[in-house]
Structures are given as C-alpha cells and as structure tokens.
mmCIF file of C-alpha atoms in Angstrom:
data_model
loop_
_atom_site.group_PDB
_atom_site.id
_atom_site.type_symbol
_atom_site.label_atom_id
_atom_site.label_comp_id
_atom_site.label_asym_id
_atom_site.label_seq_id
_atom_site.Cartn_x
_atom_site.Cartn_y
_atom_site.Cartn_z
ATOM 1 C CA UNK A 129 1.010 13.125 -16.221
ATOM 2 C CA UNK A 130 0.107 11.360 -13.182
ATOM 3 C CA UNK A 131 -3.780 12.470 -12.264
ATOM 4 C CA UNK A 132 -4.861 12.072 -8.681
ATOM 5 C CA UNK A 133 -8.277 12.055 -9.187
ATOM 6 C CA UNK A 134 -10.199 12.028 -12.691
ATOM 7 C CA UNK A 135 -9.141 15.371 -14.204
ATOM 8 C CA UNK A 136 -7.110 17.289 -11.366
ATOM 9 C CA UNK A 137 -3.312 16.681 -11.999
ATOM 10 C CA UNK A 138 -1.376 16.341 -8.732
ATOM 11 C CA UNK A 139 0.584 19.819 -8.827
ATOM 12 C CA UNK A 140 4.129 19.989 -7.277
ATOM 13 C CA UNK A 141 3.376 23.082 -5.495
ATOM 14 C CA UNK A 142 0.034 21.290 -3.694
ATOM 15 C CA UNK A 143 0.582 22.139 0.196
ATOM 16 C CA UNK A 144 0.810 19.142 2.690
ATOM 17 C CA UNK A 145 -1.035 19.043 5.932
ATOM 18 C CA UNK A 146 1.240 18.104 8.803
ATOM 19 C CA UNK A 147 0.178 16.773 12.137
ATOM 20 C CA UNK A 148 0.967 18.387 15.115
ATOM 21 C CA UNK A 149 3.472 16.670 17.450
ATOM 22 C CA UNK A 150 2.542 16.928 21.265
ATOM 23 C CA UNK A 151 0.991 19.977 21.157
ATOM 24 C CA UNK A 152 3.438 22.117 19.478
ATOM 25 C CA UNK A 153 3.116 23.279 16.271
ATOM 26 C CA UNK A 154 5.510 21.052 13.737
ATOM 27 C CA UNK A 155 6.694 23.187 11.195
ATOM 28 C CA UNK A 156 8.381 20.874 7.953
ATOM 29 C CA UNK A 157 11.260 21.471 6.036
ATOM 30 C CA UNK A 158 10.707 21.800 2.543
ATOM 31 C CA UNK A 159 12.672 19.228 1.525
ATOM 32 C CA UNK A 160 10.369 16.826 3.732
ATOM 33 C CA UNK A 161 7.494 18.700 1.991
ATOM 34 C CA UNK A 162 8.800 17.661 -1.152
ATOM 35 C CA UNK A 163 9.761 14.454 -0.418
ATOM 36 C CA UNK A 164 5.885 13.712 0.726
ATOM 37 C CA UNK A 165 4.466 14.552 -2.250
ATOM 38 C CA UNK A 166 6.975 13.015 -4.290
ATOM 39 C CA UNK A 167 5.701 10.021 -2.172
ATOM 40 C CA UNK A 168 2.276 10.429 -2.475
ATOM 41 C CA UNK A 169 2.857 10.903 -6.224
ATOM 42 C CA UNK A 170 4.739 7.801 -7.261
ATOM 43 C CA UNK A 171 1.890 6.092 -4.964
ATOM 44 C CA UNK A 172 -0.845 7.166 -7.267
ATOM 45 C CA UNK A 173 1.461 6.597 -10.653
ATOM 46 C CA UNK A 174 2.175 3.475 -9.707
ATOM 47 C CA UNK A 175 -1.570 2.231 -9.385
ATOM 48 C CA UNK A 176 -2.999 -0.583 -11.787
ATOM 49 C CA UNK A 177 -5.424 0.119 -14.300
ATOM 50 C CA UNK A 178 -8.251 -1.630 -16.103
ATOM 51 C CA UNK A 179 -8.115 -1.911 -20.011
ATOM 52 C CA UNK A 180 -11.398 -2.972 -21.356
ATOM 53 C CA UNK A 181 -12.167 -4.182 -24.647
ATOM 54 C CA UNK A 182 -15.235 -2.392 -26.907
ATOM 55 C CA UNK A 183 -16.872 -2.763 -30.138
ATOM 56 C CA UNK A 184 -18.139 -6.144 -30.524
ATOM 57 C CA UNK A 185 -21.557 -6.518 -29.224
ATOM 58 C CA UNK A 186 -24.073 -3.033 -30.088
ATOM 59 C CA UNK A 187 -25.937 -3.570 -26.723
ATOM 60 C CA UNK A 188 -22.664 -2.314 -24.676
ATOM 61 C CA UNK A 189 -23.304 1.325 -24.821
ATOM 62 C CA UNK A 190 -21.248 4.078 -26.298
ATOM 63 C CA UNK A 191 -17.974 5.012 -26.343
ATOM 64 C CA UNK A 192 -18.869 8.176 -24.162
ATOM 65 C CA UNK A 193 -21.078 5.654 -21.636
ATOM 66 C CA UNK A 194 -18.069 3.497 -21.458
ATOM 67 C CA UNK A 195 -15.516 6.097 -20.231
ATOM 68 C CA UNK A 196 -18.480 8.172 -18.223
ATOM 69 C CA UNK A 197 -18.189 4.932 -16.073
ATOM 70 C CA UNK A 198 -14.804 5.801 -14.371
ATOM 71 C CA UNK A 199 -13.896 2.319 -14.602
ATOM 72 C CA UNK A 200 -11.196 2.013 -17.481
ATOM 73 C CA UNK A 201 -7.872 3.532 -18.225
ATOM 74 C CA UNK A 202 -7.485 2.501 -21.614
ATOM 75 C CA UNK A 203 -10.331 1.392 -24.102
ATOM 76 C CA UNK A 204 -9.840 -1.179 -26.757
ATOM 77 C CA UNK A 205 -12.028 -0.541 -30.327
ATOM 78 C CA UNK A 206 -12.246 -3.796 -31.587
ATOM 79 C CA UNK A 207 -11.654 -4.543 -34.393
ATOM 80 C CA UNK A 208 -9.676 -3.638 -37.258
ATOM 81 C CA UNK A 209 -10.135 -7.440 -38.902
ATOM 82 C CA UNK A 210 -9.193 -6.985 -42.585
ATOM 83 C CA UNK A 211 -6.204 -6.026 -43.865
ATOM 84 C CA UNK A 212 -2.502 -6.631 -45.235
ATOM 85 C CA UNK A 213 -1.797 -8.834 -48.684
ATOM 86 C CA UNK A 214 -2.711 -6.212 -50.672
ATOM 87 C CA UNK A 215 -6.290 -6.031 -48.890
ATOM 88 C CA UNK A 216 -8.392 -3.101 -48.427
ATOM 89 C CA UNK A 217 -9.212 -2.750 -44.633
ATOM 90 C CA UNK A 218 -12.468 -2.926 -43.258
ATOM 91 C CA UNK A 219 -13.059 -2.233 -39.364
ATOM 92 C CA UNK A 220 -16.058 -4.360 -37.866
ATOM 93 C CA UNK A 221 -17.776 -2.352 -34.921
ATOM 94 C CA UNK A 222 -20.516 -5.061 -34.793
ATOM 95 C CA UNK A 223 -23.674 -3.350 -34.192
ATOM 96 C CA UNK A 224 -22.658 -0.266 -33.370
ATOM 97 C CA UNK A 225 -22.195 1.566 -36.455
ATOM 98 C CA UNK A 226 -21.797 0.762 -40.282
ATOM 99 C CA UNK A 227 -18.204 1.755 -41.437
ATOM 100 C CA UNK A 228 -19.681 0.559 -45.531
ATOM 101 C CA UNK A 229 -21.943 4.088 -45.293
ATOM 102 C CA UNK A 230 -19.541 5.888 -42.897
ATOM 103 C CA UNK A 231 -21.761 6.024 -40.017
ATOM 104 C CA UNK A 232 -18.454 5.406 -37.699
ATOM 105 C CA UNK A 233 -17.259 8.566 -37.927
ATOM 106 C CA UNK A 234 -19.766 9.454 -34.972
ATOM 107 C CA UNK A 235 -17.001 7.537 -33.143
ATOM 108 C CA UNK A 236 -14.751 10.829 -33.458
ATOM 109 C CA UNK A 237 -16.380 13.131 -30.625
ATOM 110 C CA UNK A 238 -16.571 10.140 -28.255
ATOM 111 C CA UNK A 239 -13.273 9.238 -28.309
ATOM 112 C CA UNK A 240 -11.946 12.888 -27.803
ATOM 113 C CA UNK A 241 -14.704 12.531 -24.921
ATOM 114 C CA UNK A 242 -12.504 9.634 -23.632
ATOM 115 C CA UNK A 243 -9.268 11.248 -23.813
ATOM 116 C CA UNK A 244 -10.434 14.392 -22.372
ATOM 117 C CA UNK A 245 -11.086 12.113 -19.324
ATOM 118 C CA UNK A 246 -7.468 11.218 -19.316
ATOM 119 C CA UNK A 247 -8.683 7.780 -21.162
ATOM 120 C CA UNK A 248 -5.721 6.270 -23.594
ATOM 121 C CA UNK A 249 -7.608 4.945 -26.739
ATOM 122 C CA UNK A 250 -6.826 2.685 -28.776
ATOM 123 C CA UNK A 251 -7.367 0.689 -31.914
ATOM 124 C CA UNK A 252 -7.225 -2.857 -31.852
ATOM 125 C CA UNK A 253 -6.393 -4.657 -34.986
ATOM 126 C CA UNK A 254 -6.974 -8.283 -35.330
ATOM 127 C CA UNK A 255 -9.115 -10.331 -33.051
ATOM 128 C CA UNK A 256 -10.302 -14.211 -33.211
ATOM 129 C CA UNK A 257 -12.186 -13.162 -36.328
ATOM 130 C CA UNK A 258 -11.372 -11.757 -39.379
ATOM 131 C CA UNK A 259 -8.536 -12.107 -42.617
ATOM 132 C CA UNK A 260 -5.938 -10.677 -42.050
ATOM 133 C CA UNK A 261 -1.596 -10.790 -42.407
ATOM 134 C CA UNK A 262 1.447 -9.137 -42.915
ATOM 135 C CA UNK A 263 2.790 -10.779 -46.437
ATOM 136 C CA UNK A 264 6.280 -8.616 -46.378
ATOM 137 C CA UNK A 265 8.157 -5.940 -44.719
ATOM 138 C CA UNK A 266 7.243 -4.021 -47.409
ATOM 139 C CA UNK A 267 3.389 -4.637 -46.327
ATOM 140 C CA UNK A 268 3.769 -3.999 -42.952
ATOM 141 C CA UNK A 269 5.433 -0.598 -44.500
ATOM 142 C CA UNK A 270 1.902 0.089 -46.302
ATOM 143 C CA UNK A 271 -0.272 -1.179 -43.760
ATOM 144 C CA UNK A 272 1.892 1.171 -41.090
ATOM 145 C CA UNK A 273 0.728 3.891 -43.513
ATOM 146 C CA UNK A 274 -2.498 3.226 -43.702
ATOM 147 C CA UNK A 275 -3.103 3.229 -40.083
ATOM 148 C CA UNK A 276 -0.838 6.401 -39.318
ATOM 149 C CA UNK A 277 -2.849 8.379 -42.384
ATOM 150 C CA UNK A 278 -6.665 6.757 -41.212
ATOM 151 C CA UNK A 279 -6.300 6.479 -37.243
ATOM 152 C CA UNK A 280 -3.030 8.425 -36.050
ATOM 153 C CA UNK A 281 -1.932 11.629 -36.588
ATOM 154 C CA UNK A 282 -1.866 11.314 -40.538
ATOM 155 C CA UNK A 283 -4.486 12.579 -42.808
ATOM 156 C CA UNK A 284 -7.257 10.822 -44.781
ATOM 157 C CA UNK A 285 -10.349 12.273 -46.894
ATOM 158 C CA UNK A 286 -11.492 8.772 -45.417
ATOM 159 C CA UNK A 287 -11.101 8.414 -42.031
ATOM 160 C CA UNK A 288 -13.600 5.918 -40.747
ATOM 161 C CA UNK A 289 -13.996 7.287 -36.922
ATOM 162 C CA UNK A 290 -13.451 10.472 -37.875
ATOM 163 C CA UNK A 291 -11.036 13.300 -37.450
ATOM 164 C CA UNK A 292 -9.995 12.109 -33.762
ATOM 165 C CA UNK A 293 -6.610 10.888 -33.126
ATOM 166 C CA UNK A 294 -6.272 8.117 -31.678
ATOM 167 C CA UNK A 295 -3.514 6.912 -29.079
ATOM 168 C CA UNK A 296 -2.133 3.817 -30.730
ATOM 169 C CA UNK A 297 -2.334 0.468 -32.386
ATOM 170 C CA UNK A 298 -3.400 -2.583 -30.039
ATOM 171 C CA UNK A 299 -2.014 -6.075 -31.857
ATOM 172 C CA UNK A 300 -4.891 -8.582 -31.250
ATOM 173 C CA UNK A 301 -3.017 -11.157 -33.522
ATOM 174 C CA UNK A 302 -4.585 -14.863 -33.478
ATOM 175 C CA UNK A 303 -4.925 -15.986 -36.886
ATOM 176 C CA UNK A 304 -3.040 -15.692 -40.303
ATOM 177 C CA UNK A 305 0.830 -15.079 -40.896
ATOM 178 C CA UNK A 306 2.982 -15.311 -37.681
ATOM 179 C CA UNK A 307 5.442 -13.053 -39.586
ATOM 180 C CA UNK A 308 6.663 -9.697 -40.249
ATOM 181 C CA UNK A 309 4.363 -8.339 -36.724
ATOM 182 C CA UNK A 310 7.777 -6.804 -35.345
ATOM 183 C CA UNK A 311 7.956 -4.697 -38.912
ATOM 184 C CA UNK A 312 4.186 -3.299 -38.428
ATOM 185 C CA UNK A 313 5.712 -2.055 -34.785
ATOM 186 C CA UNK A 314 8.674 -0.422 -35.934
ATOM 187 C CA UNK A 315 7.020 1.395 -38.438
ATOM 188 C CA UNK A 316 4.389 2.878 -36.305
ATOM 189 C CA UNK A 317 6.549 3.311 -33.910
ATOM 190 C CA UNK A 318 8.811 5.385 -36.344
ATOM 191 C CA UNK A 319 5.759 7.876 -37.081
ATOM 192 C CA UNK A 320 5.676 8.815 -33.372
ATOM 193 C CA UNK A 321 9.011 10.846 -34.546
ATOM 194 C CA UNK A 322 6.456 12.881 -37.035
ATOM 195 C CA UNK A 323 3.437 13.595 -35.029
ATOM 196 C CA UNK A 324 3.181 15.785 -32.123
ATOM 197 C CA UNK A 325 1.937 13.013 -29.819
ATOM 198 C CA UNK A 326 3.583 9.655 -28.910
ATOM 199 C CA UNK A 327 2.168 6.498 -31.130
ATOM 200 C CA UNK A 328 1.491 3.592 -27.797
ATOM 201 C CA UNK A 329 1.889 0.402 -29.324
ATOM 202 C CA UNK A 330 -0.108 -2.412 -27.355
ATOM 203 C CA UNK A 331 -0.850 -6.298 -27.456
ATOM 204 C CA UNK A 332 -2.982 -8.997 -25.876
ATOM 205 C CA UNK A 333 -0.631 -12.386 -26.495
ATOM 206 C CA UNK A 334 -1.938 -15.623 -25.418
ATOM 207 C CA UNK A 335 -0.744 -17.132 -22.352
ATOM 208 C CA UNK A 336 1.632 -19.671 -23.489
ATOM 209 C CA UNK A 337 4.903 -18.426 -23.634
ATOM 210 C CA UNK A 338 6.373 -17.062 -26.549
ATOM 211 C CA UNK A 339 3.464 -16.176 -28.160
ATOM 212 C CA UNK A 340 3.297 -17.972 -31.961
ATOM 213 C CA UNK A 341 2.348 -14.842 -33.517
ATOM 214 C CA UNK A 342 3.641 -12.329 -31.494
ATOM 215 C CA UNK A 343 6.441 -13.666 -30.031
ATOM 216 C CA UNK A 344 9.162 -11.752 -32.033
ATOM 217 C CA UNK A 345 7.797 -8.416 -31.996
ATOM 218 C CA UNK A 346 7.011 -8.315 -28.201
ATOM 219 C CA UNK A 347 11.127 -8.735 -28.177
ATOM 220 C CA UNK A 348 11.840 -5.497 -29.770
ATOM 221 C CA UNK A 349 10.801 -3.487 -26.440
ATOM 222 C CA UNK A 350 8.761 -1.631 -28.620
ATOM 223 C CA UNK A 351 5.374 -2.581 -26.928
ATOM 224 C CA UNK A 352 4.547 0.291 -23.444
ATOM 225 C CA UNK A 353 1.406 -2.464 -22.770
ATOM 226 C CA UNK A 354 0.930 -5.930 -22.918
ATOM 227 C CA UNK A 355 -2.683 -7.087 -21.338
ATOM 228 C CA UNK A 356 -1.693 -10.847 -21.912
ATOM 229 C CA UNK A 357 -4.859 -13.135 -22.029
ATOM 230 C CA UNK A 358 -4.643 -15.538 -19.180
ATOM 231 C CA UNK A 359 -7.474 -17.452 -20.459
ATOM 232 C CA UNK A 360 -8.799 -19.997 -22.873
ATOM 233 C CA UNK A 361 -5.244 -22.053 -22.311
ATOM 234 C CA UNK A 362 -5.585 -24.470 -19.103
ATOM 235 C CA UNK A 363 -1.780 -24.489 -18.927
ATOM 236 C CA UNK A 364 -1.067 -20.948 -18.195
ATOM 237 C CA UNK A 365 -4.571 -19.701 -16.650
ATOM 238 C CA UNK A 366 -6.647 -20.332 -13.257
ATOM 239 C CA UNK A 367 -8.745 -23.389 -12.661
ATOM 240 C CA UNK A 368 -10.918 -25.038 -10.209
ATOM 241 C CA UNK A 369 -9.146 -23.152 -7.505
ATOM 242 C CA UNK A 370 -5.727 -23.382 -8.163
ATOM 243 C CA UNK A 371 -3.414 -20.050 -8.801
ATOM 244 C CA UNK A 372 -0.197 -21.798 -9.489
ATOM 245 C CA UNK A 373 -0.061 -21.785 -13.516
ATOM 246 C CA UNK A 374 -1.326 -18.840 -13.769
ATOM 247 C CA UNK A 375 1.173 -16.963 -11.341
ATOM 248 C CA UNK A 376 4.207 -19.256 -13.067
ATOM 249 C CA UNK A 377 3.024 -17.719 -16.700
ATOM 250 C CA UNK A 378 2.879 -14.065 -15.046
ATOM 251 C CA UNK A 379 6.091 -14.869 -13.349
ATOM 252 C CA UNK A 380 7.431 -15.970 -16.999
ATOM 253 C CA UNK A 381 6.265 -12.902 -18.845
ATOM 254 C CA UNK A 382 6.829 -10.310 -16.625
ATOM 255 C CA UNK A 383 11.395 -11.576 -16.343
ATOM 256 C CA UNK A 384 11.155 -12.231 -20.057
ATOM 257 C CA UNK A 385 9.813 -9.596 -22.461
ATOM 258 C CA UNK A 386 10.804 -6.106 -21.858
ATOM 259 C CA UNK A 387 7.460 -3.875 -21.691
ATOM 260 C CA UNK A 388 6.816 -0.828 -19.782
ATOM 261 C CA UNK A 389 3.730 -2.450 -18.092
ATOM 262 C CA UNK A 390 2.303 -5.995 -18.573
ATOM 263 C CA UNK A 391 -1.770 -6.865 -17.819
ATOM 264 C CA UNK A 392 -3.479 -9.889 -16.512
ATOM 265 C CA UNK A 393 -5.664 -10.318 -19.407
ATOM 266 C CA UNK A 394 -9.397 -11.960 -17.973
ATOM 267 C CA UNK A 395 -12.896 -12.035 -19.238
ATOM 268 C CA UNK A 396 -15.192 -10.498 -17.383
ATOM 269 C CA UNK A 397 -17.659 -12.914 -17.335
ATOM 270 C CA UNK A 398 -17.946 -16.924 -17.180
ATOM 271 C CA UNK A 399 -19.259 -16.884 -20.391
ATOM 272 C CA UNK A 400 -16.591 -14.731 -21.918
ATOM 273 C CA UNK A 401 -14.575 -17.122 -22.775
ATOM 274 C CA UNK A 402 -14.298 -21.304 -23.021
ATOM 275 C CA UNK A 403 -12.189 -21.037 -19.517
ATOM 276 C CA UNK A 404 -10.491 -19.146 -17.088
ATOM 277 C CA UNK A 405 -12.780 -16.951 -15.470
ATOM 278 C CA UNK A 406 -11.505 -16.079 -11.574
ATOM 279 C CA UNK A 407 -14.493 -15.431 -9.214
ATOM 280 C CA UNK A 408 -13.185 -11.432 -8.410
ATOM 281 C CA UNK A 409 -12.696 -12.332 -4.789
ATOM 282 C CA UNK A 410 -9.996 -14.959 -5.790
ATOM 283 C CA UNK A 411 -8.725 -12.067 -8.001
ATOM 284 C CA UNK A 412 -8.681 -9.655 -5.447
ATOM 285 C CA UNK A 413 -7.222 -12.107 -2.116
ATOM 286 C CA UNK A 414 -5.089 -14.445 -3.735
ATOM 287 C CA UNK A 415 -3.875 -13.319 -7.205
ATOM 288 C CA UNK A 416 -3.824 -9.434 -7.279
ATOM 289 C CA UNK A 417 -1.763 -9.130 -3.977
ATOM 290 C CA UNK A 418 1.273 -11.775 -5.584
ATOM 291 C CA UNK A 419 1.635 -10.243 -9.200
ATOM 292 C CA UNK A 420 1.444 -6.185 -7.613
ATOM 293 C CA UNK A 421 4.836 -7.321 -6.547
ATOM 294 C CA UNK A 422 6.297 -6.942 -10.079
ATOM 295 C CA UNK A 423 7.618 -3.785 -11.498
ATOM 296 C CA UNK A 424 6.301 -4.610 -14.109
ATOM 297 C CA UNK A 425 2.568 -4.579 -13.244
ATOM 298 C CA UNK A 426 0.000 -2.153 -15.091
ATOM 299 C CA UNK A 427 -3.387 -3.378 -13.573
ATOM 300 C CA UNK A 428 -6.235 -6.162 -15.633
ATOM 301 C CA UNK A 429 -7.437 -6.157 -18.888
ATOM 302 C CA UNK A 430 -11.044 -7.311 -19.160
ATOM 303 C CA UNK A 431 -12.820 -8.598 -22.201
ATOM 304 C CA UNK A 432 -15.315 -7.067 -23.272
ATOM 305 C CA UNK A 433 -17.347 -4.090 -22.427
ATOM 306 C CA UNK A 434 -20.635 -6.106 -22.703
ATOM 307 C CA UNK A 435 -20.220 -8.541 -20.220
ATOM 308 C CA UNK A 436 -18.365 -6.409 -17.695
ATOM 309 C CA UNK A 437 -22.014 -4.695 -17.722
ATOM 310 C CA UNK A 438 -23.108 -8.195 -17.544
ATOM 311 C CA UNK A 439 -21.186 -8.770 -13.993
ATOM 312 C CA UNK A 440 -20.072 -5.422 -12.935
ATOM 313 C CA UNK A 441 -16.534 -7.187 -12.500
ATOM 314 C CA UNK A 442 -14.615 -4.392 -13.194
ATOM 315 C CA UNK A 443 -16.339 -2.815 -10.415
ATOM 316 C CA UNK A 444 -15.761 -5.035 -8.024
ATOM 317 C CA UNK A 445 -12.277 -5.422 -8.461
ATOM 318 C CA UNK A 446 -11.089 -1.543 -9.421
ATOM 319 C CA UNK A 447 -10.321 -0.697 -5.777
ATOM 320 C CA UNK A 448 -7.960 -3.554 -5.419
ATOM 321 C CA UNK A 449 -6.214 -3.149 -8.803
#
C-alpha cells in the first residue's frame, strides 16, 4: 500500500479540491476525479526511500529510536555473520544485546514497532566480518530453513529476536564461497508460498559489475531491492568531484539485472568507509536528479545508523530522495 503520509493510506474515495475557473464554480467529472488521484498516487509510490543499516555500533540507539526518526523505509539488522558448512549461526548485534544469553529477543517489540510504522525490516546476513558460506545446494536448503523457522514466518523454541516476523533476508555477501547464493534465494523465496506474508529478498553488491559473489543470484530476478554500495571501489564510485563513474556503474546496473528497485548504496559519513563519501549537496544537485530518471530507482541506502547520527545525512538529503 502506498502511504501518503506516515500511517494514513491514500484512500481511493479521498475527495479532490478543484479550483474555481473565472468565477464560476468548476464542477469535475469523476473520471477527472479519478484520474487526479490516480496521479497524485503514483506520485507518492513512486518516491525514493532511504534504507539504513543497524546493529553494529551499541551507541546508535534502538531499533524503536531508529524508526521514531521518520527517516528510513527499510532497516537493515546487521548481522547474521556465521553460518552455512554445517555451522551453527550466531547473529552479532555488537553492543546492543547478547544473542549467547538471549538478551536479543528484546529486539521483537521494536521491530513490530517498525513495521507498525509502515517500516520493511530486514535481516542482513553476511557483512565484511564474519565466517560464513554456502558449501551445497543442499546447504543453502538447510540454511533457507533455518532462517524461515528463526526469523520468517516459521517457528523456533529459539528464536533469537523474538517472536516478530521479520520482512526478509538482506544478502550482505563479501567474503567466503561465491557459490550456491542464487540457491539460498530460491529457497526463501519458495517459503513466501507458505506464509501469509511475502518473504523480500534484498542485497547490497559491490559496485563493480557483476558482483563476484553475488553476481549469479542477482540474475534470477528474484531480488525486489538492491542498495548497491557505490563506495570503497574508485572505479565505480564518486571522487574528488567527478560524477561520471559513478553514474556509468548506476547506468550499468540499473539496464542489466532485473530488480524491482535498485539503491545508491553510500556511507553516511567520511569516515564510513575508505572512499566514496559525496558531500549531500553533490548528492542532492548533481547525482540524485540524473539516476531519478531510471525506472528502476528506489531511493539511497546509507551505512550505518551510527554515523548517519554522526552527520544527520539522511536528513539532509530525504527531501530530495
């Protein structure tokens, strides 16, 4: 559903004002009625987003503080580090919470918080950190369970955030195998048939096109978001001023992998990442206004939640995206 403003769905039956013409009263056809709002609706569904990522540094905030802040559209928990090869999995909230004593399943109410808000959340499994792979197809079958019985709609006397449902499975991949990531998909994806809600299946490729890890599973067209990170890779990301690799790469990604909506992927502070960081008036006067153009466009992804407090980038860049 399309929300107009936070919480109040844009009914079909909401009455237009019409200006008067000349003087006289200008009484519309309902068919140009309809055909306003049906304007005014694709408008608003077709606005960008922010994605933020959370989880990694305790001195962020809370999940509830996070989506209070009207910001973000979809929230990343970072990260689900171990698992596959016969592993058992361990998520890594940092300093937020101890998963070893279950003290993560606090996480539960604040993430139905988020989704009351009309927030998608998400699990993100992976991250620049961690040891973790897909060995077979017959791992990625068990590791697909796993998820759908401790995260999704399945059921689990250990859950470790609790009895909330989350929306889907982000695919952080940058280490380990570069196989068998297209089987993980297609198994989740084949438990959205089971639950009552719809499993999103995300990922945050690097720049450089295809991705070496995720490169075969993004061409399934099984992925509804891809926040690719345009950063960390001189090649494919802004520098010193100039726009033009970075608007090539979008211009690369957005004709060549079939997604419902793809992401500029940027940290939100200078010190967020090796490179790559765009000043947010660049973002917003020189970068934002070429890659809207795409269909394909679903807003920015920022990493992380702690230095997005740091800069108040998101901020300063939500009315443009």
């Amino acid at each position: 559903m399309c929300v107009y403003k936070r919480g109040r769905p844009w009914h079909r039956d909401a009455k237009v004002s019409m200006p008067a013409k000349m003087g006289r009263k200008f009484q519309a056809s309902p068919l140009f009625v309809r055909l306003a709002v049906l304007a005014l609706v694709i408008r608003f569904c077709d606005a960008g987003g922010i994605a933020i990522y959370w989880g990694q540094n305790g001195l962020e905030g809370t999940l509830n503080q996070t989506c209070d802040t009207g910001r973000y559209s979809y929230v990343n928990i970072a990260f689900l580090n171990k698992f596959g090869n016969g592993q058992t999995p361990e998520i890594n909230l940092a300093g937020h919470c101890n998963p070893a004593t279950n003290g993560c399943t606090i996480a539960g109410s604040e993430i139905k918080h988020c989704q009351e808000l009309g927030i998608k959340v998400m699990l993100s499994i992976g991250g620049g950190v961690g040891n973790y792979s897909i060995a077979s197809r017959k791992d990625a079958k068990r590791v697909a369970y796993y998820l759908w019985s401790n995260f999704l709609g399945g059921h689990s006397s250990s859950r470790p955030l609790g009895d909330a449902v989350l929306d889907g499975i982000d695919f952080d991949i940058e280490l380990g195998s570069t196989q068998h990531w297209e089987n993980l998909a297609r198994y989740l994806l084949g438990y959205s048939k089971r639950g009552r809600r719809k499993v999103y299946l995300t990922a945050a490729p690097q720049c450089p096109f295809p991705d070496m890890f995720l490169g075969t599973a993004l061409n399934t067209g099984l992925f509804d978001y891809v926040w690719v990170q345009f950063y960390n890779n001189p090649p494919c990301q802004y520098s010193s001023g100039n726009t033009t690799n970075l608007i090539n790469s979008w211009n690369q990604w957005t004709t060549s992998i079939e997604a419902a909506k793809i992401f500029l992927g940027l940290p939100a502070a200078p010190d967020a990442a090796g490179s790559g960081y765009i000043p947010p008036e660049v973002l917003t006067s020189e970068i934002l206004p070429v890659i809207e153009r795409s269909p394909k466009y679903g807003g920015v992804m920022l990493w992380s939640k702690f230095y997005d407090d740091e800069t108040g980038y998101s901020s300063s860049i939500k009315p443009s995206v």
